[in-house]
Every structure is written in structure tokens, then in C-alpha cells.
PDB file of C-alpha atoms in Angstrom:
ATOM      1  CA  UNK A 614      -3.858 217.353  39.933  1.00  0.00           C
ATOM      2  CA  UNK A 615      -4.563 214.019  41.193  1.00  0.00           C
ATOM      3  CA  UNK A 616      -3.041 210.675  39.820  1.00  0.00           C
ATOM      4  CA  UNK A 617      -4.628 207.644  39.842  1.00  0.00           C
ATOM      5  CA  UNK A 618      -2.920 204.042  39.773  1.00  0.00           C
ATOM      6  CA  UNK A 619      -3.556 201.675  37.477  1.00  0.00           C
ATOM      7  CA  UNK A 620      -4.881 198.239  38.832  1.00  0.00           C
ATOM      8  CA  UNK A 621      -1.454 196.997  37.708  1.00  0.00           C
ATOM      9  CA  UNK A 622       1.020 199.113  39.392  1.00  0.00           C
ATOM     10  CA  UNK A 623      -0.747 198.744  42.584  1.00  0.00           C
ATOM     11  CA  UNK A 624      -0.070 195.563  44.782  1.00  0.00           C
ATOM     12  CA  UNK A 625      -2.897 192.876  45.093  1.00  0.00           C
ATOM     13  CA  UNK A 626      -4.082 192.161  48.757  1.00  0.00           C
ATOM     14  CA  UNK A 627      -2.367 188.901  47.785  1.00  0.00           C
ATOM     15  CA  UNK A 628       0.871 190.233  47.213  1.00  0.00           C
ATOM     16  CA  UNK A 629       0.880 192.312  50.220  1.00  0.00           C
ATOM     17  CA  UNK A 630       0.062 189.448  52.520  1.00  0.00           C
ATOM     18  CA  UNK A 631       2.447 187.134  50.833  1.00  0.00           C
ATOM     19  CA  UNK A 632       5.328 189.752  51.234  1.00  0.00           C
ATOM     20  CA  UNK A 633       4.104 190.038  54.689  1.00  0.00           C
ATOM     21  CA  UNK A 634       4.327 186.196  55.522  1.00  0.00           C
ATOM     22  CA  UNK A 635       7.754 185.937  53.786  1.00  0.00           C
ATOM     23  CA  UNK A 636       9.504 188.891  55.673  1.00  0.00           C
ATOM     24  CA  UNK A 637       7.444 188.495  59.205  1.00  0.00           C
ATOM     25  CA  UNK A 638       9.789 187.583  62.065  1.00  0.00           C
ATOM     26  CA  UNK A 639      13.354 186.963  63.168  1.00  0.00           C
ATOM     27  CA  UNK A 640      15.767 186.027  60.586  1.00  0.00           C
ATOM     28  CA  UNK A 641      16.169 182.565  62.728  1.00  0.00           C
ATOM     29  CA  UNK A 642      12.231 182.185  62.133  1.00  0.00           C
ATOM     30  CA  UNK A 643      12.689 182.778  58.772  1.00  0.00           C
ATOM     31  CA  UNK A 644      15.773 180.544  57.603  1.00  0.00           C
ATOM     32  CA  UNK A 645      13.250 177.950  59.457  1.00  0.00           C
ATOM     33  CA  UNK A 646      10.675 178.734  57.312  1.00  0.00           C
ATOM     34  CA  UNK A 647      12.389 178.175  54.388  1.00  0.00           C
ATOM     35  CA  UNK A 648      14.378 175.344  55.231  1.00  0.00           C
ATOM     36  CA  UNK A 649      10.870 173.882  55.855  1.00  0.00           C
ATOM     37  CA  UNK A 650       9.553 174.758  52.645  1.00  0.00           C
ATOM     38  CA  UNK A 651      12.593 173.848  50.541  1.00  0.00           C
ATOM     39  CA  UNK A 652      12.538 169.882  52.648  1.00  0.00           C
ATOM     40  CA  UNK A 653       8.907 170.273  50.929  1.00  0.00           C
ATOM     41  CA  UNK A 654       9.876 170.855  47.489  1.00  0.00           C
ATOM     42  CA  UNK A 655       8.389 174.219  47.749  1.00  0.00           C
ATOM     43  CA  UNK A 656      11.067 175.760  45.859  1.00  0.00           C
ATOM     44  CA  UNK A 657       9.472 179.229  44.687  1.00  0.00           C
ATOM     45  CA  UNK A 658       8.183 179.957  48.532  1.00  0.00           C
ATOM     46  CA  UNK A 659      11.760 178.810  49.710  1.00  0.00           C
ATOM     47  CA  UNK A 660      13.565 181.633  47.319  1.00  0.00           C
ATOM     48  CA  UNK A 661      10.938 183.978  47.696  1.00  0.00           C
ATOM     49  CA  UNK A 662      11.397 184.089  51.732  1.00  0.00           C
ATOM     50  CA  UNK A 663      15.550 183.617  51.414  1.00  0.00           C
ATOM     51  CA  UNK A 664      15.695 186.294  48.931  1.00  0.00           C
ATOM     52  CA  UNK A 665      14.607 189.271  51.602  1.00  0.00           C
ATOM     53  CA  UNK A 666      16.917 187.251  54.187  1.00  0.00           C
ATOM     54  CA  UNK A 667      20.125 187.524  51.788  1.00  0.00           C
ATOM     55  CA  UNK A 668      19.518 190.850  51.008  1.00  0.00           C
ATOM     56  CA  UNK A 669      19.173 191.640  54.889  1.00  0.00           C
ATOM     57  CA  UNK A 670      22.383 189.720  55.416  1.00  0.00           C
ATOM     58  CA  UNK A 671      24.470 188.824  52.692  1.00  0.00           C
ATOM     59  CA  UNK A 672      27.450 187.799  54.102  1.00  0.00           C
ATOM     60  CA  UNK A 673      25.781 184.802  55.264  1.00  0.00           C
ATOM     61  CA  UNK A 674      26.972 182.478  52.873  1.00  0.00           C
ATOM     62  CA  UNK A 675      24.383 179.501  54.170  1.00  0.00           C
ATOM     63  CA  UNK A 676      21.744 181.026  53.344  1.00  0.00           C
ATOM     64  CA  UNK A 677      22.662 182.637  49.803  1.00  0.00           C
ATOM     65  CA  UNK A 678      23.511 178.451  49.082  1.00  0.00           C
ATOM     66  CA  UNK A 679      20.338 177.586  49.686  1.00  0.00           C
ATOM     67  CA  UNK A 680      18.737 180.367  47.723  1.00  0.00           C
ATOM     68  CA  UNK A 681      20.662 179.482  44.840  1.00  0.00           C
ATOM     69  CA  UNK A 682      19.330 175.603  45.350  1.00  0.00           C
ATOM     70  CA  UNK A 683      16.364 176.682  45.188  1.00  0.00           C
ATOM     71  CA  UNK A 684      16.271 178.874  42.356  1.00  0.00           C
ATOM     72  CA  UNK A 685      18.186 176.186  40.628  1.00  0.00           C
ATOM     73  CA  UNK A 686      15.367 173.268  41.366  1.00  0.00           C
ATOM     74  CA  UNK A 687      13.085 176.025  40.418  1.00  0.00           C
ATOM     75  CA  UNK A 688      14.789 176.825  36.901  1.00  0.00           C
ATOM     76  CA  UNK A 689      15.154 179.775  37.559  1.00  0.00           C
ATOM     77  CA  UNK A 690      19.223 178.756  36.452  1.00  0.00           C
ATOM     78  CA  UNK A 691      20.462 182.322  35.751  1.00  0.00           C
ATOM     79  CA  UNK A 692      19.358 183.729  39.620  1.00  0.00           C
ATOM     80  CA  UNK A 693      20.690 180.434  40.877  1.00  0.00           C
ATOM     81  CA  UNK A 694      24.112 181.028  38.663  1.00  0.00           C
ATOM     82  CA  UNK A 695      24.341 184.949  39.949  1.00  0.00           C
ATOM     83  CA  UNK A 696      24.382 183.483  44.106  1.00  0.00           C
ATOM     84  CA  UNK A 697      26.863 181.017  43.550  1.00  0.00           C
ATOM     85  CA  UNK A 698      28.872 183.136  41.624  1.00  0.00           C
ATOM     86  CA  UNK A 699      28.480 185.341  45.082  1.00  0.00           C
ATOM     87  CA  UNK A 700      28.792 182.638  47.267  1.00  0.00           C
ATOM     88  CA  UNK A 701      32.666 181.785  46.033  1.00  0.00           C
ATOM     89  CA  UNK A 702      33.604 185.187  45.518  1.00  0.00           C
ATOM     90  CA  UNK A 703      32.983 184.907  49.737  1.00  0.00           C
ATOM     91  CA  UNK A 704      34.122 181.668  49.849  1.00  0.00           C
ATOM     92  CA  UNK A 705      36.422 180.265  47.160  1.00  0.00           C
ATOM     93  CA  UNK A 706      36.736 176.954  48.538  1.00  0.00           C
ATOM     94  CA  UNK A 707      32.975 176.255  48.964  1.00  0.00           C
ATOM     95  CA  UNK A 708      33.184 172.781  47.122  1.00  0.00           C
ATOM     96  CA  UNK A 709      29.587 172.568  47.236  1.00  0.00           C
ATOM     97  CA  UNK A 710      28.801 175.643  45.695  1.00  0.00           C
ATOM     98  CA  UNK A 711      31.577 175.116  42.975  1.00  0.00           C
ATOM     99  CA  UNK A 712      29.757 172.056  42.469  1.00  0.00           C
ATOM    100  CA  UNK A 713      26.414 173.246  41.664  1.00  0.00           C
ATOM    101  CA  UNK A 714      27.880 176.292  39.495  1.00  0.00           C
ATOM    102  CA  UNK A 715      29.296 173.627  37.172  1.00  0.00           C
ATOM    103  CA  UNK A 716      25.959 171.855  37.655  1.00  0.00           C
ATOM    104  CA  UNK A 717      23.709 175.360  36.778  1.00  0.00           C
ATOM    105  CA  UNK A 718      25.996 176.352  34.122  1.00  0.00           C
ATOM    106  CA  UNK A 719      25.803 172.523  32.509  1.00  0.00           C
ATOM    107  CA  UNK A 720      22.310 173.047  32.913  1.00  0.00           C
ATOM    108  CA  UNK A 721      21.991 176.052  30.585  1.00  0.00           C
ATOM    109  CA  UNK A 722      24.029 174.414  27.729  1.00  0.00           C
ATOM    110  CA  UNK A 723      27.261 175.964  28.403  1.00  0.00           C
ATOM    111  CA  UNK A 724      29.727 172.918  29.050  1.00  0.00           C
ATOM    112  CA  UNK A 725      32.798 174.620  28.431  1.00  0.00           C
ATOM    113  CA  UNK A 726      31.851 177.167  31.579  1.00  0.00           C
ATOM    114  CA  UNK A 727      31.173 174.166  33.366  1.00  0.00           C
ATOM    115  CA  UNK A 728      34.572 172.075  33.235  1.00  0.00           C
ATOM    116  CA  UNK A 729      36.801 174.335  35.357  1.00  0.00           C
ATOM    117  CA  UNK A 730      33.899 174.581  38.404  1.00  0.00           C
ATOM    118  CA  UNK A 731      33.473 171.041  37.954  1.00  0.00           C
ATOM    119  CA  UNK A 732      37.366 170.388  38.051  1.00  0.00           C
ATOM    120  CA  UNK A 733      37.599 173.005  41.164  1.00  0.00           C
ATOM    121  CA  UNK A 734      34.768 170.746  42.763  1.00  0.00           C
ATOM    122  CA  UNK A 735      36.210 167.497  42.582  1.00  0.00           C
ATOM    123  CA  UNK A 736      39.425 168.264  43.440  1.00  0.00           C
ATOM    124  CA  UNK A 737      38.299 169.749  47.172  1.00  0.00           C
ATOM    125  CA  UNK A 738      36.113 166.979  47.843  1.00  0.00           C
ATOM    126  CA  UNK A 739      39.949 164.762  47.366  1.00  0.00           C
ATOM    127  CA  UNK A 740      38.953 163.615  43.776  1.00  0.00           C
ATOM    128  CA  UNK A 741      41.902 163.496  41.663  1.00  0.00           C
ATOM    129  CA  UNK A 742      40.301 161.430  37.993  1.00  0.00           C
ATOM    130  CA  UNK A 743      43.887 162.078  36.469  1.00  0.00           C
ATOM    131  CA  UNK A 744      46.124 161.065  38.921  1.00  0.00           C
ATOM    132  CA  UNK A 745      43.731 157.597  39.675  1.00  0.00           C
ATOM    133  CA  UNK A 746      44.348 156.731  35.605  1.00  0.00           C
ATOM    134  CA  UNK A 747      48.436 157.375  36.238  1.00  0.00           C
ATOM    135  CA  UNK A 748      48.361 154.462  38.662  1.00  0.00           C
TER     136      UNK A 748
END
């Protein structure tokens, strides 16, 4: 018995050579590819190209930061919350990352989230808004 694919299970020629061009070379070549697309405000591309290179290394916590920028100045808010929730469970002092969680989570409606990243964020970049008003 023979099964045949339907034209939407099967990959487009497009697909395949996208997926090609976003997995094809070194992982060096490809954080410089999408570095270069994400200084172009290519966002999608950018995630689409980091997303193969986090899986292939996740421990890398520099490039899982700049997947979740770009899937958070894609809107895509709830990928970009999921890699900075991964990105301080690596690194809990990440300020930046801390930062943009309160930033994502802000960004989705859901202030009350926000507050403690924001809070964590501020106070490792030395910003202390309650001791300042004490003076």
C-alpha cells in the first residue's frame, strides 16, 4: 500500500532552502549571520538562524539573549519570555536579561510579574530608587 503526502505535510523547495541557509556552516558563521541580520532589523531571519544554534548549544547563554531579543522585537513575547526565563536559570545575575524579562512580561499586560525582574534589574546595574529617596 502506498501513501501519498499531502502538498501540506511536505516541505516547499522554499522551506528546504531556507532551512538550508539558516543551518549551513560553522556555528561562528552563523552567530555572524545573525548578528548581521538582527543590526538589520531582520528580526524573524535573526531567530530563525539562532534558534537551530541554541538548540545545538544551549549553554551558550549569548546567543539564547539574543534569540530572545529578537523574538521579543518580533512579538513573538511568549518565545522571547521562555529564553530569558532559560537564560537566568544559567545565569541568575544576567542584569540584562532580568531586564528584558520584566520588559517582555510588561509587554504582555502582566505588571505584577514584571516588578520583581524589574527590581532584580536595577539593583545589579547599582540602582537603588529607595535608598536615593531616604537621603
Amino acid at each position: 500500500m502506498t501513501t501519498a503526502r499531502t502538498e501540506a505535510t511536505q516541505p516547499t523547495r522554499a522551506t528546504q532552502v531556507a532551512d538550508a541557509y539558516y543551518e549551513f556552516g560553522t556555528p561562528a558563521e552563523r552567530w555572524d549571520r545573525a548578528r548581521m541580520f538582527f543590526e538589520a532589523k531582520e528580526y524573524v531571519t535573526a531567530a530563525d538562524i539562532l534558534a537551530g544554534l541554541v538548540a545545538e548549544v544551549p549553554e551558550q547563554v549569548a546567543a539564547r539573549l539574543l534569540l530572545a531579543r529578537a523574538y521579543y522585537h518580533s512579538a513573538q513575547l511568549r518565545k522571547a519570555e521562555a529564553q530569558l526565563r532559560a537564560v537566568l536559570e544559567r545565569d541568575p545575575v544576567e542584569q540584562y536579561a532580568a531586564l528584558m524579562l520584566g520588559r517582555t512580561l510588561e509587554r504582555q499586560g502582566r505588571p505584577a510579574e514584571a516588578a520583581p525582574h524589574l527590581r532584580v534589574a536595577a539593583a545589579l546595574a547599582g540602582e537603588f530608587p529607595d535608598a536615593e529617596q531616604d537621603r
